Structures are given as structure tokens and as C-alpha cells.
XYZ file of C-alpha atoms in Angstrom:
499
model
C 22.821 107.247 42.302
C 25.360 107.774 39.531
C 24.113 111.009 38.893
C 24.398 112.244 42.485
C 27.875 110.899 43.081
C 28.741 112.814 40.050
C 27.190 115.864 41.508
C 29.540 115.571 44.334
C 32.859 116.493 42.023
C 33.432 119.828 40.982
C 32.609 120.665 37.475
C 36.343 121.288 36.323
C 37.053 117.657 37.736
C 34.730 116.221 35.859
C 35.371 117.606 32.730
C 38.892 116.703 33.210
C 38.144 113.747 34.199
C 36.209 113.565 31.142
C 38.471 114.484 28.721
C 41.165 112.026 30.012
C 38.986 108.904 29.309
C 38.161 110.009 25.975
C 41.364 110.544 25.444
C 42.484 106.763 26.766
C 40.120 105.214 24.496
C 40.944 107.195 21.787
C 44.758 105.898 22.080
C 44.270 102.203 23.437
C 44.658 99.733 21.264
C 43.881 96.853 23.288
C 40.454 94.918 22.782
C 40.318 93.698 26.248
C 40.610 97.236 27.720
C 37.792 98.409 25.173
C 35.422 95.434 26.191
C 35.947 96.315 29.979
C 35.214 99.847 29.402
C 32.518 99.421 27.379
C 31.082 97.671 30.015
C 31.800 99.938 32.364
C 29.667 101.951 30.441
C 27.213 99.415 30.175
C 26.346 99.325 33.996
C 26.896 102.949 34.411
C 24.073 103.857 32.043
C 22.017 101.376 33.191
C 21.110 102.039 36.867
C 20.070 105.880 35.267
C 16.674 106.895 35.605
C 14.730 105.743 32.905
C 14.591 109.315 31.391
C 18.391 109.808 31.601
C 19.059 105.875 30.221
C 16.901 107.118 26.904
C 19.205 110.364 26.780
C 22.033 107.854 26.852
C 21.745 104.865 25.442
C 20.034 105.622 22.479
C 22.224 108.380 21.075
C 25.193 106.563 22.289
C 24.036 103.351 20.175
C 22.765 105.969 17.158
C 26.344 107.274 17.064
C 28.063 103.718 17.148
C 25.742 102.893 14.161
C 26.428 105.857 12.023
C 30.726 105.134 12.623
C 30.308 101.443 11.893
C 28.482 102.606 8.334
C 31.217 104.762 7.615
C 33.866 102.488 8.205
C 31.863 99.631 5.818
C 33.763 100.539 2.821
C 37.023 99.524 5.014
C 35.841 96.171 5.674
C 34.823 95.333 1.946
C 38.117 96.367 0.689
C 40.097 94.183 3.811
C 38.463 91.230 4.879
C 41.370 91.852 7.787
C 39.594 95.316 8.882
C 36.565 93.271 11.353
C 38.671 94.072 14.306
C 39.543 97.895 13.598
C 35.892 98.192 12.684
C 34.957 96.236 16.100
C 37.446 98.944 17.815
C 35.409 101.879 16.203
C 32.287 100.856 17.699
C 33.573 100.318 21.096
C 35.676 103.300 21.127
C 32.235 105.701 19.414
C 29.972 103.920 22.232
C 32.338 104.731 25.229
C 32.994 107.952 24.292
C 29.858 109.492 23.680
C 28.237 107.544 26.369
C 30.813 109.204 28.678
C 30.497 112.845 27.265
C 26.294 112.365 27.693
C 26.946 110.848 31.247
C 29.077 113.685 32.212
C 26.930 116.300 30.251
C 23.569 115.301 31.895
C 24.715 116.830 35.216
C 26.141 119.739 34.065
C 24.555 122.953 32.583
C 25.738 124.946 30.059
C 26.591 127.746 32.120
C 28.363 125.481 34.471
C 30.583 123.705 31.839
C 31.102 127.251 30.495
C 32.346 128.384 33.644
C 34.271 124.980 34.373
C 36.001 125.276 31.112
C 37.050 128.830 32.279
C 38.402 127.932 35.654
C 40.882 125.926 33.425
C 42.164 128.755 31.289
C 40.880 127.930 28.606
C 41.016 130.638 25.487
C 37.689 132.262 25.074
C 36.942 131.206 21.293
C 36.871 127.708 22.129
C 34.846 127.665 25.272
C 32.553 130.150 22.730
C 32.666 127.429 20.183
C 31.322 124.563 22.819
C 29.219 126.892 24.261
C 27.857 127.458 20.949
C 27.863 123.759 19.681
C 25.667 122.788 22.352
C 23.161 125.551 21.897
C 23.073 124.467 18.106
C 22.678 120.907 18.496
C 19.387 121.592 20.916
C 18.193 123.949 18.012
C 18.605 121.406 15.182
C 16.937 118.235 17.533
C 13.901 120.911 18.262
C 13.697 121.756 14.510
C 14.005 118.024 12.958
C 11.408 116.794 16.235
C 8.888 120.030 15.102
C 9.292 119.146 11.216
C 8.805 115.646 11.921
C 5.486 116.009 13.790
C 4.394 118.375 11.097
C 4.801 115.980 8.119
C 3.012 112.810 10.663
C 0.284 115.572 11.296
C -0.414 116.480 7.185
C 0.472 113.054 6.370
C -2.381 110.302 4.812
C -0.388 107.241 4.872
C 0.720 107.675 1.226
C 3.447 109.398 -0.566
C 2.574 111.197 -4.382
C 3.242 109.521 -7.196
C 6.985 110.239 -8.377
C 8.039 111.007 -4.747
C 9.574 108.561 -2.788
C 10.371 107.982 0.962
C 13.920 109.229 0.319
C 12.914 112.606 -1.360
C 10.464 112.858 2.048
C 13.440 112.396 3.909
C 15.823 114.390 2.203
C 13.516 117.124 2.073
C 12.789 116.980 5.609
C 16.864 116.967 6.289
C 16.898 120.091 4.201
C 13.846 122.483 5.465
C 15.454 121.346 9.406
C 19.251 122.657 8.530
C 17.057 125.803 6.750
C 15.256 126.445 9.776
C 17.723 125.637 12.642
C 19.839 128.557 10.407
C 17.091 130.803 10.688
C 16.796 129.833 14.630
C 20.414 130.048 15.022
C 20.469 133.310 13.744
C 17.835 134.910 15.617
C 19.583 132.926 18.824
C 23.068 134.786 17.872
C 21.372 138.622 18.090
C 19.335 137.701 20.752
C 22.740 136.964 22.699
C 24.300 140.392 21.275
C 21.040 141.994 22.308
C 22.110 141.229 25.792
C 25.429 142.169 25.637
C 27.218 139.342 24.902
C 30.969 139.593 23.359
C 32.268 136.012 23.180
C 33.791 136.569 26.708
C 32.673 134.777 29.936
C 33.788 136.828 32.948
C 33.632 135.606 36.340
C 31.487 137.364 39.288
C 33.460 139.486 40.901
C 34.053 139.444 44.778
C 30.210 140.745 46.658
C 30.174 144.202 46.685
C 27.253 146.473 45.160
C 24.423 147.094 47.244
C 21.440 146.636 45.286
C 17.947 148.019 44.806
C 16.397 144.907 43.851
C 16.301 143.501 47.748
C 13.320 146.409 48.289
C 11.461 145.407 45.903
C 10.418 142.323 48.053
C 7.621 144.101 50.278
C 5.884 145.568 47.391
C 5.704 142.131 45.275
C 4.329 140.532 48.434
C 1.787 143.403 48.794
C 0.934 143.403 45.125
C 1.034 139.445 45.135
C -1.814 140.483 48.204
C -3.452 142.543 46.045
C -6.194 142.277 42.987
C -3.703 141.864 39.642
C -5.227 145.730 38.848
C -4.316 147.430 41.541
C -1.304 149.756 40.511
C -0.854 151.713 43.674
C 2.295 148.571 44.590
C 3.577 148.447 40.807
C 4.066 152.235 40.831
C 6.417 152.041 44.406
C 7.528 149.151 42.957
C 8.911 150.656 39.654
C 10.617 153.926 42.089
C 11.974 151.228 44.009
C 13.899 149.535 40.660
C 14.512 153.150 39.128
C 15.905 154.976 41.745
C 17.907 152.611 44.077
C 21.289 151.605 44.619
C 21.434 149.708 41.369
C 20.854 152.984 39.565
C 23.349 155.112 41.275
C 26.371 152.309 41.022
C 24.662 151.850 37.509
C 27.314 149.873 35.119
C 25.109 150.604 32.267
C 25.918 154.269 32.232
C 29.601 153.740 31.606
C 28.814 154.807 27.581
C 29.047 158.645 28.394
C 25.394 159.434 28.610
C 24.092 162.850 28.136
C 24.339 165.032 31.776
C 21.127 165.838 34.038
C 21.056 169.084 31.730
C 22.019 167.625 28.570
C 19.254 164.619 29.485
C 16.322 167.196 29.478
C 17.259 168.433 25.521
C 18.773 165.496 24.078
C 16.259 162.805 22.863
C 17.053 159.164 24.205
C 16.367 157.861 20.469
C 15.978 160.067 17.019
C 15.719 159.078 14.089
C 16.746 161.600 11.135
C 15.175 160.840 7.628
C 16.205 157.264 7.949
C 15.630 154.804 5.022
C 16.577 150.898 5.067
C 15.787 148.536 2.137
C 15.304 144.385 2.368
C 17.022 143.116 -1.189
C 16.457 146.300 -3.168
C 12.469 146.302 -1.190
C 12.210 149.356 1.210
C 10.706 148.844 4.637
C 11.350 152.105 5.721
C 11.556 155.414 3.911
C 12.663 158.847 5.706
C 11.435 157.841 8.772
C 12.055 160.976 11.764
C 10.845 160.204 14.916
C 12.237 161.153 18.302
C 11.762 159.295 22.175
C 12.413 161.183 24.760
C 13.872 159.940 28.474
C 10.988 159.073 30.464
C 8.398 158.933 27.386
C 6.258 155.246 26.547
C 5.949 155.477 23.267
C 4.005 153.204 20.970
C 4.276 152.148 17.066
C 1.165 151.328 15.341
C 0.554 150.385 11.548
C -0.236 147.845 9.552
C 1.162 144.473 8.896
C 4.425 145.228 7.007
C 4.823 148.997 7.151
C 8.220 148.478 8.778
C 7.447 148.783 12.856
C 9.545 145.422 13.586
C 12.361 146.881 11.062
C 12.640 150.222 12.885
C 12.996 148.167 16.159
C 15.925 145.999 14.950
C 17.088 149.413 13.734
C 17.051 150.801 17.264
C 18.657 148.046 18.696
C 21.449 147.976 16.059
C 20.650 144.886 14.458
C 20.380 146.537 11.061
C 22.078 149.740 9.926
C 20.567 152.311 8.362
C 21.000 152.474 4.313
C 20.898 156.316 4.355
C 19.409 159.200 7.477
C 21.123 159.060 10.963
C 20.184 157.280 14.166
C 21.130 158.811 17.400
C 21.090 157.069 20.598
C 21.661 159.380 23.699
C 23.552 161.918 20.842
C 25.656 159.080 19.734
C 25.246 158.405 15.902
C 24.828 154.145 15.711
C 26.806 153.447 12.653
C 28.860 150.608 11.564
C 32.074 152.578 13.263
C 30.425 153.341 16.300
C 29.344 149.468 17.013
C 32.601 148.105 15.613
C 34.299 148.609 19.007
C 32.916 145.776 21.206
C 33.259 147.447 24.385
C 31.004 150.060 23.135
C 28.740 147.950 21.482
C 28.558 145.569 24.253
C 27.868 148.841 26.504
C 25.269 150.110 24.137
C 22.847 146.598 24.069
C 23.094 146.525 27.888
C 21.067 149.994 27.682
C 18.475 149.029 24.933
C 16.799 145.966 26.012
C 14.951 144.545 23.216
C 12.149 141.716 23.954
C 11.823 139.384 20.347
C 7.683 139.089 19.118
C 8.709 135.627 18.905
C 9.967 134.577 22.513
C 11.296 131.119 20.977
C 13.625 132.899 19.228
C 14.783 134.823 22.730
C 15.581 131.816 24.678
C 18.555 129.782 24.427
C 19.863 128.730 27.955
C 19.314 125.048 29.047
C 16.907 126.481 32.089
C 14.648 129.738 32.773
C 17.532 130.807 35.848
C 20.312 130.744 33.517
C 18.032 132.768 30.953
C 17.689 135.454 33.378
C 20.627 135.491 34.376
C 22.912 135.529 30.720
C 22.668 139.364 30.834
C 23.079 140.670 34.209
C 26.234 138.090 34.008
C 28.009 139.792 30.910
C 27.949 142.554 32.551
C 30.228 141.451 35.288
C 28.209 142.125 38.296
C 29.276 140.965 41.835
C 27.683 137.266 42.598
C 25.173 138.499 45.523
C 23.922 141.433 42.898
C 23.551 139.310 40.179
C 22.037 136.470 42.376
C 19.165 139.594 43.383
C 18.481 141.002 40.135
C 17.316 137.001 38.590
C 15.537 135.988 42.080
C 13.388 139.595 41.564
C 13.226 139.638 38.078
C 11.932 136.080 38.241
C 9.727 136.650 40.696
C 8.187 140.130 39.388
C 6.665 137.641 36.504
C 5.739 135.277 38.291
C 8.376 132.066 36.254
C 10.558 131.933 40.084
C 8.779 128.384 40.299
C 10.270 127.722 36.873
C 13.489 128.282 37.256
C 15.392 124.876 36.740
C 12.716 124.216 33.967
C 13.844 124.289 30.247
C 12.766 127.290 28.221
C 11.719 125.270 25.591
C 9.181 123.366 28.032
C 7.293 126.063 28.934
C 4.008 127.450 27.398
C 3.612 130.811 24.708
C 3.203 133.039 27.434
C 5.675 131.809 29.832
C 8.319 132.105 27.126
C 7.165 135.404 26.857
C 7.128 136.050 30.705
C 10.764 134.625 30.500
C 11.915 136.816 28.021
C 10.745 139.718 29.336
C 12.420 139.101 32.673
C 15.506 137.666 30.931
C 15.790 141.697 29.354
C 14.604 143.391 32.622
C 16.829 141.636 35.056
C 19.540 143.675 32.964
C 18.186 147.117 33.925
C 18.505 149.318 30.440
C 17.646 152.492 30.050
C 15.232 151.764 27.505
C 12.740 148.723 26.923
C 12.207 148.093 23.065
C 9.106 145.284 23.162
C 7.951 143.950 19.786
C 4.144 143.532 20.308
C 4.334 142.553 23.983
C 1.068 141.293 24.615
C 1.053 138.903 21.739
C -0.177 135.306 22.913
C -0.841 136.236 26.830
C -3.937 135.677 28.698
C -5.561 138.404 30.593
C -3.592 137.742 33.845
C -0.252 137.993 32.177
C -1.658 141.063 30.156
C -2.197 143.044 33.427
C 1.521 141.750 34.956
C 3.029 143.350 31.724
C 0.369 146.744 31.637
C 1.192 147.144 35.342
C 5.254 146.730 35.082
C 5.231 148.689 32.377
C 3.463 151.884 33.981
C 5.668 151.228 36.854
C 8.716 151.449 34.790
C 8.090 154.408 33.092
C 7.056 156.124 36.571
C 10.850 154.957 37.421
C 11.891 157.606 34.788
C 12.819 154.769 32.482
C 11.764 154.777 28.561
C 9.371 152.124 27.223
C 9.261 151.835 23.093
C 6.449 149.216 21.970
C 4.688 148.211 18.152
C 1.109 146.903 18.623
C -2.095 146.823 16.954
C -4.229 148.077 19.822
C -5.510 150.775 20.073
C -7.148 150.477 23.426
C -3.752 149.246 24.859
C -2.452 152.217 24.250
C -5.396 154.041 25.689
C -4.929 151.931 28.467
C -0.910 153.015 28.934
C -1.331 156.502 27.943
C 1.269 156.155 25.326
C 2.166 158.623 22.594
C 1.103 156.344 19.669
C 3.610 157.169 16.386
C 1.334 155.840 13.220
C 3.204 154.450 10.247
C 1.355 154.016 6.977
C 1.684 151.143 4.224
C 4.226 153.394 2.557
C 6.436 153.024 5.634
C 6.052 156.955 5.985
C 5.426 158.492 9.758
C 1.777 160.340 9.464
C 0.221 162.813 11.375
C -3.247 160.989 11.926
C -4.481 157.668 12.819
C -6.627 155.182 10.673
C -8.759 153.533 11.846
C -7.303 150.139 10.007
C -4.013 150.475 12.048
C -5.729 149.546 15.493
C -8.332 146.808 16.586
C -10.298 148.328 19.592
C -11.124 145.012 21.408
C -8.647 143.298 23.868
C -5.186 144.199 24.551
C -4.385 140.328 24.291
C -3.999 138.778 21.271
């Protein structure tokens, strides 16, 4: 009931409204005021759902505890400090009670885009934005260590090791790990063109391509999961509409219809890149052309995941040239972040681990992250998620958490998360890792029909008979992170495209 009513204000009001109590309680002094609006807070968190009275209460009652322990010392050196310290609590439990309350029926998106409407600056709706994304990473990392050490655990600690060194090493591998996650989050965000800005839709405008594609998903929905002749008018339908010709993606200075035909889409010119003095790849020259699907095999190691970041400007190269549409990628070149911005919304790059892909608090917002920092109109944003959802098959998952879903329908996510963007080139880090056969074919088929759209598709893999099955020009690297001329038959397992 509280939660609907809530629903019912705008999200600026809220937050406002928010931010004003806080700020009441934070001034009052008076006990009696405290006590009423603690239990204010009482009966408000109370008639929750059970789920949302857990998300509540006991954080708001874990926070109380942690600011009366840091306000003991007070008390022991002022026998006169019982009623500050009383104050603290009251003040730590209304407050964070109200921010949760208030928090619990808003998205992130939607206080982002509340906190915008109020003209705000955009570093610190970045650095809330941000704060809550972080604070989900580190719960999911401490809850994931946790379960590990119950899992491995026999009831007994070694001798010389005590509960606090299990503890304190447990507090140290999550903050390790949640960096790690963090950091991945961060250039997954870049990868889709984020800038630290947050612009809002523009009035409806664009007509977009991504309305036709409706007939053919229903036919191909009709239709056994191998049947390509739908994906193919399905992937002219995505490459050649409206979305294409009004394309906001192009805006870079891409190479003209005459220049397209000579100039490679990616080369790579004697490249080399080194890990802490180790190198991963050395003289690497390899060129993708526009319309080409082109796929990396090689061992474990031999730098196919490296060349990828490389590609999508995650890394720079230590010495060679990398060209992207005749443009040299260099430190200068992404230093502007218009450019830069402009350049991830053309390379889409789908993580091998789709975990570290997803950061929104539900799969619509995922999609949607992309097409939105590019600034498109509402109604052509609102049509590129609802088909990009729908093409694989998560539209039913849509106000689900990311991190609730299953390997492959992270992976399903993130690969409609990248595609609702429309780049000119999809950069897929062994896409069929961890899907079933089903969700094998919806990525095979999409794929063929994007590259009969006259789009470029650039995936690593181990399989052999997946490329077979595209009819991709396979580029072998060796163990010595050299391009060769000839396959081995060690770089590619010949049974199942799924992993």
C-alpha cells in the first residue's frame, strides 16, 4: 500500500521530498520529534511486503548498530553523552530507513533521470549513479564469497587461524573482487558509449526500422529455430531501414560508398601489446573488411581476448597501428570524448563473461543504457529495446534483475543490450560459451542475418565446426601470439558449437 501511494508521486518529488526529511533529522535536536519519527518509520516499514520489510528493516537496524559502535568511545569518556548517542541511533535508523523506503520504488535510471530534471551537475548524479551500482557489486561479491567459504568449509578452522583472520580475509578477497567487477562494469559502460552525461530523449521524431522487424519475428517465432529463410529478411530489415539512413552512429566521418569498398573496417599493422613486461601479442596484421564475419581461433592464451579489447579501445597498442574505418585509435584520437563516445557506439563489444556486462537494476534498463546515450527520440529508443528484447527471446524478462537470471540469459541480455545500439561492427568474445542448443541457433541465425545486413561480425572461439557452420574466414593465432597461415588441429574442437 505504501509502496503504491509512493508510486503515485513523481520521482523528482520524492527525492525531494526525500532529501528534506533527511535533512530535518539531521538538524533537529529534539528527542520527542526523533521518537515520533522514528515511529513513523516504524509503521511505515512495517505494513511492507515481507520481502521489502527484510530490505528495510534489517539494513536500517545494521546501520544504527554500526553508528552506535562508533560513537562508544564518546560515551566512556562522558557518562553525559547517553542522550547524543540515543540521538545517533534514531537519527541513523530514520534516515536510512527513509532513503531504502524511497529507493525501493525507484530504479536507477529513474532516480538518474529525477536527479536530472532538478539540474543537478552531471558528476554528482554520475557519482550516485555510480555508488549504487557499487554497493550491489560489493553485497553480490561478499554474498558469493560467503557461500564459497560455507560450501569448502568442515566446521573447523586450522590451527593458528582464527575466526577473525576468516573474516578479515573474507573482507579483503570481497573489496579485491568487487574492484575487479567494478572495473570490468566501468568499460563495459564506455563500451556502450557512455561519457558521464545523462541526456534526456528528445521530442519523437525518427522513423525507425525496428517496427518491421515484427512480422518476421512472429514468422520465425512460427517457424522451426533452423529455419533461416525469416532471420535473413529479418537482418535486411535491421540493416537497411530507416534507422540506418538517419543513422547517429555514422556521425564519426566514415569512409564514402567508394572509399568503403578499399578501406578495411579494422587493420591491424604489426601491432604488439605487453601485460607487465609479458607479451600477449607480437606484430599482429590482420585486416576485416565491411561486410566480412570473421573468426579468431587459437589456443588458450595466445592473445584472441587481448586483440578484442584492443579493437574496442580498451587497451592501446605498445607499438604497430590500429585503424578503425582509416582512423588511427591512439591515446589522442580517444582523448576527445565526443569522438570516443562516437567510436564505442560503432564497435559493439559483447564481454565472454556476461556478469561482467550487466550492471542496470533490470534487463529493460540494460537494453536500453546504450541506445539512451546516444540521445535517441523516446518512441525510437522505446522500439529498438522492445525488438532487441524480443529478437532473444528475454522481452518476458524485462523488469527482472540481471543478476537473477541464468548463464545464458545473461548472455542473451548482453547480446541484446549491444545490438539494440546498432554498430557497425559486432566484436563477440566466444559467443556461444555456456548456451544450450536453442540459444546456440538464436545467436548462429542472428548472426548470419546480420552479416547479410552488410554489417561486420568479429568473433574468438574454439570451434571449428562453428565456424564451418557460419562460413567465417577463421584468422589462426599460435601460442607465440603470431597470425599463421595454417590451422592446427589443437586450436579447434570439432564437436558442438555450445560449450
Amino acid at each position: 500500500m505504501v509502496d503504491r501511494a509512493l508510486s503515485c508521486v513523481s520521482a523528482p518529488v520524492r527525492l525531494v521530498g526525500m532529501f528534506v526529511c533527511v535533512l530535518c533529522v539531521c538538524l533537529t535536536q529534539s528527542p520527542l520529534y526523533l521518537m515520533l519519527m522514528a515511529a513513523i518509520a516504524l509503521v511505515l516499514v512495517a505494513v511492507r511486503p515481507a520481502r521489502g520489510l527484510r530490505a528495510t528493516f534489517v539494513p536500517a537496524l545494521g546501520a544504527t548498530g554500526l553508528a552506535v559502535v562508533l560513537a562508544l568511545p564518546a560515551l566512556l569518556l562522558s557518562a553525559s553523552a547517553t542522550g547524543a548517542m540515543l540521538k545517533i541511533a534514531l537519527k541513523t535508523f530514520i534516515n536510512v530507513s527513509l532513503v531504502l523506503g524511497v529507493s525501493w520504488t525507484l530504479t536507477w535510471s529513474r532516480m538518474s533521470a529525477a536527479l536530472k530534471m532538478l539540474h543537478l551537475p552531471d558528476e554528482v548524479i554520475f557519482t550516485f549513479d555510480m555508488a549504487l551500482k557499487h554497493i550491489e557489486v560489493l553485497g553480490r561479491t561478499a554474498h558469493s564469497l560467503c557461500e564459497s567459504v560455507m560450501l569448502r568449509s568442515v566446521g573447523r578452522a586450522p590451527e593458528g587461524f582464527s575466526r577473525t583472520d576468516s573474516i578479515a580475509g573474507i573482507m579483503g578477497m570481497t573489496f579485491i573482487k568487487a574492484m575487479e567487477c567494478s572495473r570490468a562494469m566501468d568499460e563495459a559502460m564506455l563500451c556502450r558509449g557512455f561519457a558521464g552525461a545523462y541526456p534526456l530523449p528528445r521530442a519523437p521524431g525518427l522513423a525507425g526500422a525496428m517496427r518491421s522487424m515484427r512480422p518476421a519475428w512472429r514468422c520465425w517465432q512460427c517457424c522451426a529455430p533452423c529455419c533461416r529463410h525469416c532471420w535473413f529478411r529479418l537482418g535486411m530489415q535491421i540493416g537497411k531501414g530507416d534507422v540506418l539512413a538517419n543513422d547517429t552512429n555514422n556521425a564519426m566521418g566514415a569512409s564514402g560508398a567508394a572509399g568503403a569498398e578499399v578501406t578495411p573496417l579494422i587493420e591491424f599493422r604489426d601491432v604488439v601489446f605487453s601485460y607487465a613486461g609479458h607479451t600477449v601479442v607480437d606484430g599482429v596484421s590482420l585486416q576485416v573488411n565491411r561486410g566480412e564475419l570473421v573468426a579468431l581461433l587459437g589456443p588458450n592464451g595466445c592473445g584472441k581476448t587481448t586483440i578484442m579489447r584492443l579493437i574496442n579501445g580498451l587497451e592501446l597498442a605498445d607499438a604497430g597501428a590500429y585503424l578503425f574505418d582509416g582512423h588511427a585509435v591512439d591515446a589522442a584520437y580517444l582523448k576527445d570524448s565526443a569522438t570516443a563516445q562516437r567510436f564505442h557506439q560503432r564497435v559493439g563489444f559483447v564481454f565472454q563473461n556476461a556478469d561482467a556486462q550487466l550492471f542496470c537494476a533490470t534487463v529493460g534498463e540494460e537494453v536500453a543504457f546504450g541506445p539512451a546515450q546516444m540521445g535517441l527520440p523516446a518512441d525510437e529508443l522505446e522500439r529498438r529495446v522492445r525488438d532487441a528484447m524480443e529478437l532473444f527471446q528475454v522481452a518476458d524478462l524485462a523488469d527482472v534483475s540481471p543478476y537473477q537470471l541464468s548463464g545464458g540469459q545473461k548472455k542473451r541480455v548482453a547480446l541484446a543490450a549491444v545490438v539494440s545500439m546498432n554498430p557497425d561492427i559486432l566484436v563477440l568474445d566466444e559467443p556461444t560459451n555456456g548456451l544450450d542448443e536453442d540459444s546456440c541457433d538464436i545467436v548462429v541465425n542472428f548472426l548470419l542475418a546480420y552479416v547479410a545486413a552488410g554489417k561486420t561480425v568479429l568473433m574468438s572461439t574454439h570451434h571449428q565446426d562453428l565456424v564451418r557452420r557460419l562460413g567465417a574466414r577463421a584468422i589462426y593465432i599460435d601460442r607465440y601470439h603470431h597470425v599463421v597461415e595454417a590451422p592446427v588441429s589443437s586450436y579447434g574442437t570439432e564437436s558442438g558449437a555450445a560449450e
